Coordinates of C-alpha atoms in Angstrom, one line a residue:
X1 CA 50.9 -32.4 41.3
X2 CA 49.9 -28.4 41.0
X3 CA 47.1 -27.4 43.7
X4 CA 43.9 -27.1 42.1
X5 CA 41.9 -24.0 42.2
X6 CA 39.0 -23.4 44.4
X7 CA 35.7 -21.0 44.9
X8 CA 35.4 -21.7 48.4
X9 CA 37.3 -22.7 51.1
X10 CA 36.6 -22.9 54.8
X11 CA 38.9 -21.7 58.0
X12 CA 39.8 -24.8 60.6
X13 CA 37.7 -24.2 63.7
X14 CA 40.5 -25.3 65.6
X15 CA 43.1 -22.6 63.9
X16 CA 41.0 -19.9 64.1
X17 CA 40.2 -20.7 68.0
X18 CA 44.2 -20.7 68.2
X19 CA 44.2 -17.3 66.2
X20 CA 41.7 -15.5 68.4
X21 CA 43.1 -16.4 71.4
X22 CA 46.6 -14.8 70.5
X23 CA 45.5 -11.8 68.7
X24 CA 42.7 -11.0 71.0
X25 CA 42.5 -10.0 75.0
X26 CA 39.2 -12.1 75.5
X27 CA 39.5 -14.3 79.3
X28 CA 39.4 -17.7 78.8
X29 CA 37.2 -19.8 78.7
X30 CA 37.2 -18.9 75.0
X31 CA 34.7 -20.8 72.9
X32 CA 34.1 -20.6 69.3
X33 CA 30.9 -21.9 67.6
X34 CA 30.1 -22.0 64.0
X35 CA 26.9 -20.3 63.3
X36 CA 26.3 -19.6 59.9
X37 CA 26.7 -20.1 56.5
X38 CA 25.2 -17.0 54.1
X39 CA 27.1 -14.5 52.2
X40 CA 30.0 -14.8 54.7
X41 CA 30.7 -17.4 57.6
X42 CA 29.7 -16.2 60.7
X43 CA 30.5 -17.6 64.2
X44 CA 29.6 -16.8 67.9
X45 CA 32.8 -16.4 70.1
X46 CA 31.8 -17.2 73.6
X47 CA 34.5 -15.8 76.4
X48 CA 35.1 -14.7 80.5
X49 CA 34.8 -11.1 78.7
X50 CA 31.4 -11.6 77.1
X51 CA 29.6 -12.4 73.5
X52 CA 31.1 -12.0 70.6
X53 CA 30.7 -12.0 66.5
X54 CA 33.6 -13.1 64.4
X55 CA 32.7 -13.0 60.8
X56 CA 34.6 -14.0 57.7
X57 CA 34.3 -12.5 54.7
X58 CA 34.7 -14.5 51.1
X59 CA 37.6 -13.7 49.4
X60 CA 36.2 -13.3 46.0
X61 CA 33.1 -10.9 47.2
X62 CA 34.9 -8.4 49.3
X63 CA 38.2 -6.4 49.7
X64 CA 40.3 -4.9 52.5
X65 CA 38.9 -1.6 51.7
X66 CA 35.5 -2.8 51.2
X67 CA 35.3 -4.2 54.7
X68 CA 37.7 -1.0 55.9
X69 CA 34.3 1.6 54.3
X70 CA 32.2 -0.8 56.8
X71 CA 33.9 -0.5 59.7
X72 CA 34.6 3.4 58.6
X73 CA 30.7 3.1 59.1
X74 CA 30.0 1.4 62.1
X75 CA 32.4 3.3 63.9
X76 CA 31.3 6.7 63.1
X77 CA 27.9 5.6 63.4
X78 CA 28.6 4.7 67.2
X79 CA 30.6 7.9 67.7
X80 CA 27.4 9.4 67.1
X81 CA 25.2 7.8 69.7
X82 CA 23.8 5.1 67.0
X83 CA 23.3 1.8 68.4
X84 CA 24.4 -0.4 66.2
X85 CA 26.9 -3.8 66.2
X86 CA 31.6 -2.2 66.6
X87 CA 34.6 -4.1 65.2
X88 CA 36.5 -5.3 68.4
X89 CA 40.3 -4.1 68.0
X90 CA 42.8 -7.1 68.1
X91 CA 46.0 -6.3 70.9
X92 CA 47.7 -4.5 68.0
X93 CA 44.7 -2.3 67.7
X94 CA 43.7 -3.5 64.3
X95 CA 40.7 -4.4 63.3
X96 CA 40.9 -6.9 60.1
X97 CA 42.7 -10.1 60.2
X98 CA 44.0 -11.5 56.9
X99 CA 44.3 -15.2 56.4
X100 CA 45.8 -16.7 53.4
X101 CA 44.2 -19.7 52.0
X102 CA 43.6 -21.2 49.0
X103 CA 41.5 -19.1 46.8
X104 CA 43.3 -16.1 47.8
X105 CA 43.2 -14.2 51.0
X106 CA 39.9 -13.9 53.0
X107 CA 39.6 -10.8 56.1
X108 CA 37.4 -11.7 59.3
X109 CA 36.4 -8.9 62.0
X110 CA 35.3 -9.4 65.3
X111 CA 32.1 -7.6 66.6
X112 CA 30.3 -6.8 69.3
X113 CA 27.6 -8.9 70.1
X114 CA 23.6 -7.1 69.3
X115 CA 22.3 -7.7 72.4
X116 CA 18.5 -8.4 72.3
X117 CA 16.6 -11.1 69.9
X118 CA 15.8 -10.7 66.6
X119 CA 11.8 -11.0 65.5
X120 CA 9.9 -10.7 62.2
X121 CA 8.0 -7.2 62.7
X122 CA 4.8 -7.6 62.7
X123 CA 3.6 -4.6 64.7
X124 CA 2.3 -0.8 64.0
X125 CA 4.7 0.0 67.5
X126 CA 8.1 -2.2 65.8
X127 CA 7.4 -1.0 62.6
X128 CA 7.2 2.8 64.3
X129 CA 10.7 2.2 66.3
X130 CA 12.1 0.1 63.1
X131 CA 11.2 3.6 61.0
X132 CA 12.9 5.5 63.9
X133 CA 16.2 3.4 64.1
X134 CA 16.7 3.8 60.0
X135 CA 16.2 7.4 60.1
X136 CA 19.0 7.6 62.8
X137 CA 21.3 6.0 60.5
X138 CA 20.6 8.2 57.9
X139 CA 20.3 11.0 59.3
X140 CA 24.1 10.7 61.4
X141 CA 26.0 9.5 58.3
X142 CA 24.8 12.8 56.5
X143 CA 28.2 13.9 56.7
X144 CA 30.3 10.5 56.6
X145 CA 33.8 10.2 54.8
X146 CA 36.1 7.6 54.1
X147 CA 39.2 7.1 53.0
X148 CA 38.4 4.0 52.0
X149 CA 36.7 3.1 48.3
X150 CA 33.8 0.9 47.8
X151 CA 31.0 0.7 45.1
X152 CA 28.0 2.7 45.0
X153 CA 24.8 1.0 45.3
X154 CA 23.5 2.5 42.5
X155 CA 22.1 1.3 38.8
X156 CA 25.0 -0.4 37.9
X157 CA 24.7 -2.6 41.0
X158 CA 20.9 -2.8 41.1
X159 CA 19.7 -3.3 37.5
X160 CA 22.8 -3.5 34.8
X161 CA 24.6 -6.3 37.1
X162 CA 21.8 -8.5 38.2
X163 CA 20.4 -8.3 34.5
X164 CA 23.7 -9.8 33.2
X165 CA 23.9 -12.8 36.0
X166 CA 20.0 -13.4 35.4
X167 CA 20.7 -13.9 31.6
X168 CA 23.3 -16.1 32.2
X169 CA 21.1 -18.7 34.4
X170 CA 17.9 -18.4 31.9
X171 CA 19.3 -19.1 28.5
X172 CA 16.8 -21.4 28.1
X173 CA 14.1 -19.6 29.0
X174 CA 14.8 -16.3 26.8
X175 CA 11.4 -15.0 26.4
X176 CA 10.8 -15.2 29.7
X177 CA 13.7 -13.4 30.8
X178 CA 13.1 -10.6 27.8
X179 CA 9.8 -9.9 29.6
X180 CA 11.8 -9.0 32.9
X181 CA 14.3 -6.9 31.0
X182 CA 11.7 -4.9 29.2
X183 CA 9.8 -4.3 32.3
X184 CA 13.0 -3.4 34.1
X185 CA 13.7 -0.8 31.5
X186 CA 10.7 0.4 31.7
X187 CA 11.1 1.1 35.6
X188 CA 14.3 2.4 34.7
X189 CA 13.2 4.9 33.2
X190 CA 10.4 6.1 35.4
X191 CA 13.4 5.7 38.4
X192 CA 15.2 8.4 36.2
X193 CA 12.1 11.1 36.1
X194 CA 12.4 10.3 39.8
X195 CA 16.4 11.0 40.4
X196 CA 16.0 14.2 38.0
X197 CA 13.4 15.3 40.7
X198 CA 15.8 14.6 43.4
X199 CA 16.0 11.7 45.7
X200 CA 18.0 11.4 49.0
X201 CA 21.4 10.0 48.3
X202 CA 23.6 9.0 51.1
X203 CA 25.1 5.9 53.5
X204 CA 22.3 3.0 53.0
X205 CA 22.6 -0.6 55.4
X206 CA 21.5 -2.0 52.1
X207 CA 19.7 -5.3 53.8
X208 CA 17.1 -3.0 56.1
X209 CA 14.1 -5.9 55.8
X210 CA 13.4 -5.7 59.3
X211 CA 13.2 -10.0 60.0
X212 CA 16.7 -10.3 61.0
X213 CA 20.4 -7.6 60.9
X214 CA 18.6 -6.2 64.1
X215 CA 17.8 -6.7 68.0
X216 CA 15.3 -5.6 70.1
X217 CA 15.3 -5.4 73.6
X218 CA 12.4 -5.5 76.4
X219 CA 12.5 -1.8 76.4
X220 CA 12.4 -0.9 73.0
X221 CA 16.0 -0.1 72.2
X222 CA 17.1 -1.7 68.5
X223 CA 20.5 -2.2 67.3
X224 CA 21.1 -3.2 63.9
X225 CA 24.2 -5.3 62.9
X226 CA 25.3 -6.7 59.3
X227 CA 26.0 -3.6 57.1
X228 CA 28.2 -5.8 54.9
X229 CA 26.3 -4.6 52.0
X230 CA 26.4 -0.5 52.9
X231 CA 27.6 2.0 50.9
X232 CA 25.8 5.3 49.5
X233 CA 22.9 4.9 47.6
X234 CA 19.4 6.0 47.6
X235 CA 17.6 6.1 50.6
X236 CA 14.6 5.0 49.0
X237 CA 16.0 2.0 48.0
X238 CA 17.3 1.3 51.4
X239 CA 13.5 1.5 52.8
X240 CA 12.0 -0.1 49.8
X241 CA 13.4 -3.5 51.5
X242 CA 11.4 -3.2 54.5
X243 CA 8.6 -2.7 51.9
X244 CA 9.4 -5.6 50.0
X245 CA 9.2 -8.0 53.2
X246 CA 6.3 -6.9 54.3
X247 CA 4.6 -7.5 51.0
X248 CA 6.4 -10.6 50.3
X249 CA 7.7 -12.5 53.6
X250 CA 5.4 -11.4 56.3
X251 CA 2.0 -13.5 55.9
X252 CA 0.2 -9.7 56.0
X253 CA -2.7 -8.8 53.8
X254 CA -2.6 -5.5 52.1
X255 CA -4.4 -3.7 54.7
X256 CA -1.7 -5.1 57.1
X257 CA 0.5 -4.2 54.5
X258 CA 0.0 -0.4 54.6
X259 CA -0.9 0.1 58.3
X260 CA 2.8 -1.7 58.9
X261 CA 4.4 0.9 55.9
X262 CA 2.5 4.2 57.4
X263 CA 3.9 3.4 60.6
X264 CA 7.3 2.8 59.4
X265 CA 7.4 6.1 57.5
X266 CA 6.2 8.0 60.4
X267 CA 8.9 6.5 62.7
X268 CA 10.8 7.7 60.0
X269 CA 9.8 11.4 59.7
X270 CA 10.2 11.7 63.2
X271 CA 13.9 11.8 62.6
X272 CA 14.0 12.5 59.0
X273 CA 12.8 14.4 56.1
X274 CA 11.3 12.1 53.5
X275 CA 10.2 13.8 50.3
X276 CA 7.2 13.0 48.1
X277 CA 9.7 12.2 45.6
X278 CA 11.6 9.8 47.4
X279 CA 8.3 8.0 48.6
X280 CA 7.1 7.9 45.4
X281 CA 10.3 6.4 44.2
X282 CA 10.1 2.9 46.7
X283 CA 7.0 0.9 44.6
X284 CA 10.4 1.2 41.8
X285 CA 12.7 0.4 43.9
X286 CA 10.8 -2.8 45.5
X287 CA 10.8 -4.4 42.1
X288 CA 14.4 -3.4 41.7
X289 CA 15.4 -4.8 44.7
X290 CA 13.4 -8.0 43.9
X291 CA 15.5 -8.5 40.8
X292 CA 18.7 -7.5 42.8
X293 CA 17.9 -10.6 45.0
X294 CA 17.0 -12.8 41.7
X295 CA 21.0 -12.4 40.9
X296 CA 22.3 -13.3 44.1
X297 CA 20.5 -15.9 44.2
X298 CA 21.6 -17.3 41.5
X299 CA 25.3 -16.2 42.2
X300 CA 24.9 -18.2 46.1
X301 CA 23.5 -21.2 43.8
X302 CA 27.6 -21.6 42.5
X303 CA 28.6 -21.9 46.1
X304 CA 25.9 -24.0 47.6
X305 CA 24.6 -25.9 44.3
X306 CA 21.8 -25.3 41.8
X307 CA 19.1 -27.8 43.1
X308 CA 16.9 -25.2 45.1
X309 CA 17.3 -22.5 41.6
X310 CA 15.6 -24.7 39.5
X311 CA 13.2 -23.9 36.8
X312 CA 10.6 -24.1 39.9
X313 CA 12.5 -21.5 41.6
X314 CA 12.2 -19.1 38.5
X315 CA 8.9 -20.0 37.9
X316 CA 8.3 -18.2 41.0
X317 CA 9.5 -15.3 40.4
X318 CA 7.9 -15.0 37.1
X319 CA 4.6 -15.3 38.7
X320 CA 6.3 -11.9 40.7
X321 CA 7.6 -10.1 37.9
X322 CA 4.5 -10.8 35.5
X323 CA 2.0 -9.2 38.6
X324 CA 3.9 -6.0 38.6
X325 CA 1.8 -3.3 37.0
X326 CA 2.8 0.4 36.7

């Protein structure tokens, strides 16, 4: 009998406890935990040497040089005084492990552990030292080069890709998904008066909501972890996030809203230029990142099953997509 082909596939606990206690210098007691099941599978590695993130990544969603740009990222970042989650080397000084399983070959990494708790922002002081921390990572990665190749978050990624997966999952509901398309390409074009203007274009986290992907400490120092979704694109699009989460996520009224955004931004400008332009450009890139979060939403639903994607599920987003008004 041939082996049958699978999506998905999940590493023994046991084996990889066995694997990380050969390839890595960590004093035992080593324990390894399980944590979490989202776009990769995340544990907690427990050891005499400290706290520890092991991640693994899916083999159909990243490569080796994909994960190689990140950790191209994360390191240079750190060379420059950014405090932000490092790859731990393995004993031959590596820092990816490849393990060959079913589907193909999936990569893990270990990383340092964010020390500090995560917490949904909710105040004018976080939002000023969330602003702050962003415009660090910006600002340092000015200059960042890699060797390695990875895809541009830009509107192939944002608008033409989503567009295509959406499609796919609302074939029965056509007219309601050619309301979206003409509204997108109606934004689309106002975000291209905006890029003819000039907007800042550079090394983006690409997941900068502010509710988790960072710690805070008693004494104000963040570190932000997670960039598995970096790469260079527009900075407004990496800020429009926090935007979205606020309006969306956070339980805040409008007022709250905007006193929450200000602060942001001027945490921001502290560090960092901001153009008009590139303000301007993040009511866009809010509904373009909504749509962006449709797709993958729909894309999780063939790993973790359709019942939650429902026609309730796009229902709500409708309701989204239908109160946008430019």
């Amino acid at each position: 009998m041939s082996l049958f082909p699978v999506t998905y596939s999940l590493l023994s606990r046991q084996a990889l406890l066995a694997h990380i206690k050969d390839n890595y210098k960590f004093q035992e007691p080593i324990h390894l935990k399980y944590f979490l099941k989202g776009m990769n599978d995340t544990y907690i590695v427990e050891s005499g040497s400290g706290k520890y993130i092991f991640r693994v990544y899916r083999a159909d969603r990243r490569s080796r040089s994909d994960i190689a740009f990140e950790l191209d990222v994360l390191n240079y970042l750190n060379e420059n005084d950014v405090n932000v989650s490092i790859p731990i080397a393995q004993k031959d000084r590596t820092f990816i492990n490849d393990f060959l399983i079913t589907e193909g070959v999936k990569h893990g990494v270990m990383f340092s552990y964010a020390e500090g708790n995560e917490k949904p922002i909710h105040t004018v002081e976080d939002s000023y030292l969330f602003g702050e921390s962003v415009a660090q990572i910006h600002k340092v990665t000015e200059h960042f080069r890699s060797e390695h190749v990875r895809s541009n978050l830009d509107l192939e990624y944002l608008i033409e890709k989503p567009l295509n997966i959406i499609k796919l999952h609302m074939e029965h509901r056509l007219e309601d998904y050619h309301f979206i398309y003409k509204l997108i390409l109606g934004l689309k074009e106002q975000l291209a008066s905006k890029i003819e203007q000039g907007l800042d274009w550079g090394i983006c986290h690409g997941d900068l909501h502010g509710n988790t992907n960072v710690a805070f400490t008693d004494n104000g120092k963040l570190t932000h972890y997670d960039f598995d979704i970096c790469g260079y694109g527009w900075r407004s699009y990496d800020i429009a996030e926090f935007r979205l989460a606020r309006e969306i996520h956070s339980g805040h009224n409008k007022d709250e809203v905007e006193r929450l955004w200000e602060a942001f931004l001027n945490g921001y400008r502290n560090v960092k230029d901001l153009s008009r332009h590139d303000v301007e450009a993040v009511s866009l890139f809010v509904v373009i990142r909504q749509l962006w979060l449709f797709s993958l939403c729909f894309t999780e639903s063939e790993l973790i099953g359709g019942a939650d994607f429902d026609d309730g599920f796009i229902d709500s987003k409708m309701e989204y997509f239908r109160k946008v008004n430019f």
